PDB file of C-alpha atoms in Angstrom:
ATOM      1  CA  MET A   1     107.697  56.362-121.189  1.00  0.00           C
ATOM      2  CA  ASP A   2     105.237  57.549-118.575  1.00  0.00           C
ATOM      3  CA  ASN A   3     102.457  54.964-118.300  1.00  0.00           C
ATOM      4  CA  ASN A   4     100.239  57.048-116.043  1.00  0.00           C
ATOM      5  CA  ASN A   5      98.513  58.729-118.979  1.00  0.00           C
ATOM      6  CA  HIS A   6      97.658  55.313-120.420  1.00  0.00           C
ATOM      7  CA  THR A   7      96.375  53.391-117.405  1.00  0.00           C
ATOM      8  CA  ASN A   8      92.894  52.954-115.981  1.00  0.00           C
ATOM      9  CA  GLN A   9      91.226  55.388-118.326  1.00  0.00           C
ATOM     10  CA  PRO A  10      87.903  56.722-116.986  1.00  0.00           C
ATOM     11  CA  HIS A  11      85.968  55.482-120.037  1.00  0.00           C
ATOM     12  CA  LEU A  12      86.856  51.881-119.052  1.00  0.00           C
ATOM     13  CA  GLN A  13      86.065  52.222-115.346  1.00  0.00           C
ATOM     14  CA  GLU A  14      82.602  50.677-115.503  1.00  0.00           C
ATOM     15  CA  GLN A  15      83.803  47.810-117.705  1.00  0.00           C
ATOM     16  CA  ARG A  16      86.677  47.081-115.287  1.00  0.00           C
ATOM     17  CA  ARG A  17      84.245  47.135-112.358  1.00  0.00           C
ATOM     18  CA  GLN A  18      81.879  44.771-114.163  1.00  0.00           C
ATOM     19  CA  LEU A  19      84.714  42.368-115.005  1.00  0.00           C
ATOM     20  CA  ARG A  20      85.730  42.282-111.339  1.00  0.00           C
ATOM     21  CA  LYS A  21      82.132  41.510-110.327  1.00  0.00           C
ATOM     22  CA  GLU A  22      81.874  38.763-112.949  1.00  0.00           C
ATOM     23  CA  SER A  23      85.267  37.149-112.367  1.00  0.00           C
ATOM     24  CA  THR A  24      85.644  33.609-113.625  1.00  0.00           C
ATOM     25  CA  PRO A  25      86.263  30.871-111.048  1.00  0.00           C
ATOM     26  CA  ALA A  26      89.881  30.662-112.257  1.00  0.00           C
ATOM     27  CA  GLU A  27      90.332  34.420-111.777  1.00  0.00           C
ATOM     28  CA  VAL A  28      88.883  34.192-108.262  1.00  0.00           C
ATOM     29  CA  MET A  29      91.230  31.335-107.394  1.00  0.00           C
ATOM     30  CA  LEU A  30      94.340  33.042-108.776  1.00  0.00           C
ATOM     31  CA  TRP A  31      93.416  36.345-107.130  1.00  0.00           C
ATOM     32  CA  LYS A  32      93.328  34.587-103.742  1.00  0.00           C
ATOM     33  CA  MET A  33      96.951  33.579-104.375  1.00  0.00           C
ATOM     34  CA  LEU A  34      98.119  36.992-105.647  1.00  0.00           C
ATOM     35  CA  LYS A  35      96.313  39.552-103.499  1.00  0.00           C
ATOM     36  CA  ASN A  36      97.797  41.168-100.401  1.00  0.00           C
ATOM     37  CA  ASN A  37     101.344  41.057-101.788  1.00  0.00           C
ATOM     38  CA  GLN A  38     101.602  37.287-101.258  1.00  0.00           C
ATOM     39  CA  VAL A  39     104.060  36.665-104.102  1.00  0.00           C
ATOM     40  CA  GLU A  40     107.462  38.264-103.493  1.00  0.00           C
ATOM     41  CA  GLY A  41     105.808  41.160-101.681  1.00  0.00           C
ATOM     42  CA  VAL A  42     104.609  42.873-104.853  1.00  0.00           C
ATOM     43  CA  ARG A  43     101.144  44.263-105.444  1.00  0.00           C
ATOM     44  CA  PHE A  44      98.941  42.989-108.231  1.00  0.00           C
ATOM     45  CA  ARG A  45      95.865  44.803-109.498  1.00  0.00           C
ATOM     46  CA  ARG A  46      92.775  43.106-110.958  1.00  0.00           C
ATOM     47  CA  GLN A  47      91.201  44.162-114.248  1.00  0.00           C
ATOM     48  CA  PHE A  48      93.712  46.942-114.774  1.00  0.00           C
ATOM     49  CA  SER A  49      93.634  48.825-118.069  1.00  0.00           C
ATOM     50  CA  VAL A  50      96.534  49.950-120.203  1.00  0.00           C
ATOM     51  CA  ASP A  51      95.364  52.011-123.160  1.00  0.00           C
ATOM     52  CA  ASN A  52      92.203  50.237-124.321  1.00  0.00           C
ATOM     53  CA  TYR A  53      93.240  46.793-123.064  1.00  0.00           C
ATOM     54  CA  ILE A  54      91.993  45.426-119.757  1.00  0.00           C
ATOM     55  CA  LEU A  55      94.448  43.018-118.164  1.00  0.00           C
ATOM     56  CA  ASP A  56      93.247  40.247-115.848  1.00  0.00           C
ATOM     57  CA  PHE A  57      96.072  40.934-113.368  1.00  0.00           C
ATOM     58  CA  TYR A  58      98.841  43.513-113.481  1.00  0.00           C
ATOM     59  CA  CYS A  59     101.864  44.346-111.335  1.00  0.00           C
ATOM     60  CA  PRO A  60     102.875  47.946-112.158  1.00  0.00           C
ATOM     61  CA  GLN A  61     106.100  47.688-110.148  1.00  0.00           C
ATOM     62  CA  VAL A  62     107.649  45.284-112.674  1.00  0.00           C
ATOM     63  CA  ARG A  63     105.254  45.733-115.604  1.00  0.00           C
ATOM     64  CA  LEU A  64     104.030  42.151-115.503  1.00  0.00           C
ATOM     65  CA  ALA A  65     100.579  41.145-116.747  1.00  0.00           C
ATOM     66  CA  ILE A  66      98.909  37.799-116.101  1.00  0.00           C
ATOM     67  CA  GLU A  67      96.186  36.703-118.496  1.00  0.00           C
ATOM     68  CA  LEU A  68      93.917  33.698-118.009  1.00  0.00           C
ATOM     69  CA  ASP A  69      92.565  32.049-121.113  1.00  0.00           C
ATOM     70  CA  GLY A  70      89.168  30.376-121.041  1.00  0.00           C
ATOM     71  CA  GLU A  71      86.794  29.115-123.703  1.00  0.00           C
ATOM     72  CA  VAL A  72      86.562  32.462-125.507  1.00  0.00           C
ATOM     73  CA  HIS A  73      90.250  32.177-126.379  1.00  0.00           C
ATOM     74  CA  ASN A  74      89.569  28.994-128.377  1.00  0.00           C
ATOM     75  CA  GLN A  75      87.419  30.888-130.879  1.00  0.00           C
ATOM     76  CA  ALA A  76      88.694  31.720-134.346  1.00  0.00           C
ATOM     77  CA  GLY A  77      90.889  34.796-134.325  1.00  0.00           C
ATOM     78  CA  ALA A  78      91.312  34.928-130.560  1.00  0.00           C
ATOM     79  CA  ALA A  79      94.911  33.651-130.604  1.00  0.00           C
ATOM     80  CA  TYR A  80      95.890  36.273-133.178  1.00  0.00           C
ATOM     81  CA  SER A  81      94.193  39.001-131.159  1.00  0.00           C
ATOM     82  CA  ASP A  82      95.984  37.837-127.996  1.00  0.00           C
ATOM     83  CA  GLU A  83      99.353  37.825-129.788  1.00  0.00           C
ATOM     84  CA  GLU A  84      98.719  41.274-131.249  1.00  0.00           C
ATOM     85  CA  ARG A  85      97.817  42.651-127.832  1.00  0.00           C
ATOM     86  CA  THR A  86     100.854  41.017-126.191  1.00  0.00           C
ATOM     87  CA  LEU A  87     103.186  42.485-128.807  1.00  0.00           C
ATOM     88  CA  TYR A  88     101.627  45.949-128.479  1.00  0.00           C
ATOM     89  CA  LEU A  89     101.994  45.958-124.681  1.00  0.00           C
ATOM     90  CA  LYS A  90     105.604  44.788-124.916  1.00  0.00           C
ATOM     91  CA  GLU A  91     106.676  47.238-127.615  1.00  0.00           C
ATOM     92  CA  ARG A  92     104.784  50.265-126.336  1.00  0.00           C
ATOM     93  CA  PHE A  93     105.061  49.853-122.552  1.00  0.00           C
ATOM     94  CA  ASN A  94     107.632  47.089-121.920  1.00  0.00           C
ATOM     95  CA  ILE A  95     104.907  45.005-120.273  1.00  0.00           C
ATOM     96  CA  LYS A  96     105.569  41.278-120.141  1.00  0.00           C
ATOM     97  CA  VAL A  97     102.411  39.186-120.527  1.00  0.00           C
ATOM     98  CA  ILE A  98     102.307  35.605-119.327  1.00  0.00           C
ATOM     99  CA  ARG A  99      99.299  33.454-120.091  1.00  0.00           C
ATOM    100  CA  PHE A 100      97.746  30.458-118.410  1.00  0.00           C
ATOM    101  CA  GLU A 101      94.773  28.312-119.324  1.00  0.00           C
ATOM    102  CA  ASN A 102      92.009  28.375-116.724  1.00  0.00           C
ATOM    103  CA  SER A 103      92.500  24.627-116.309  1.00  0.00           C
ATOM    104  CA  GLU A 104      96.145  25.186-115.285  1.00  0.00           C
ATOM    105  CA  VAL A 105      95.029  27.378-112.391  1.00  0.00           C
ATOM    106  CA  PHE A 106      92.727  24.610-111.144  1.00  0.00           C
ATOM    107  CA  ASP A 107      94.951  21.620-111.871  1.00  0.00           C
ATOM    108  CA  TYR A 108      98.405  23.025-111.060  1.00  0.00           C
ATOM    109  CA  PRO A 109      97.993  26.125-108.871  1.00  0.00           C
ATOM    110  CA  GLU A 110     101.422  25.795-107.241  1.00  0.00           C
ATOM    111  CA  ARG A 111     103.112  25.588-110.642  1.00  0.00           C
ATOM    112  CA  VAL A 112     101.230  28.668-111.886  1.00  0.00           C
ATOM    113  CA  VAL A 113     102.282  30.692-108.840  1.00  0.00           C
ATOM    114  CA  GLU A 114     105.864  29.441-109.184  1.00  0.00           C
ATOM    115  CA  GLU A 115     105.998  30.566-112.842  1.00  0.00           C
ATOM    116  CA  ILE A 116     104.671  33.967-111.805  1.00  0.00           C
ATOM    117  CA  ARG A 117     107.228  34.130-108.970  1.00  0.00           C
ATOM    118  CA  GLU A 118     110.100  33.285-111.343  1.00  0.00           C
ATOM    119  CA  GLU A 119     109.082  36.011-113.791  1.00  0.00           C
ATOM    120  CA  LEU A 120     108.631  38.514-110.963  1.00  0.00           C
ATOM    121  CA  LEU A 121     112.134  37.751-109.692  1.00  0.00           C
ATOM    122  CA  ARG A 122     113.605  38.108-113.206  1.00  0.00           C
ATOM    123  CA  ARG A 123     111.939  41.467-113.657  1.00  0.00           C
ATOM    124  CA  LEU A 124     112.808  42.658-110.146  1.00  0.00           C
ATOM    125  CA  ARG A 125     116.478  41.788-110.761  1.00  0.00           C
ATOM    126  CA  ALA A 126     116.402  43.571-114.125  1.00  0.00           C
ATOM    127  CA  THR A 127     114.829  46.655-112.545  1.00  0.00           C
ATOM    128  CA  SER A 128     117.368  46.616-109.716  1.00  0.00           C
ATOM    129  CA  SER A 129     120.235  46.223-112.189  1.00  0.00           C
ATOM    130  CA  MET A 130     118.977  49.132-114.298  1.00  0.00           C
ATOM    131  CA  ASN A 131     118.663  51.314-111.194  1.00  0.00           C
ATOM    132  CA  ARG A 132     122.315  50.587-110.360  1.00  0.00           C
ATOM    133  CA  GLY A 133     123.402  51.533-113.866  1.00  0.00           C
ATOM    134  CA  GLY A 134     123.640  47.965-115.157  1.00  0.00           C
ATOM    135  CA  VAL A 135     122.127  46.483-118.265  1.00  0.00           C
TER     136      VAL A 135
END
């Protein structure tokens, strides 16, 4: 499926811009580790939208989204909403979403980046295998 018709819709542009301006400290810290192709040479985007969902970080090359969960995610119904969104992105666009608590970014930054790296490598291998006619 062509994702280009579903990404970064103009009606969400201002909201994406505002979210970038008002990044949480955890988002700022993780962005410093992801930007400029620092992890496996792939490019991540900040506050990237797919349909009506705005993802904290997204790597279009391998369809990998990174979401950071702060206090708002502890509210009633937030976990269900997150699960629903994750399932929708996976089923509709084959986007893998991995989630981290803000505290994990501060307390274990190397581990967070390593988990991201491992998933990137899995998805890069899968993409490479599919391009060669594999499974």
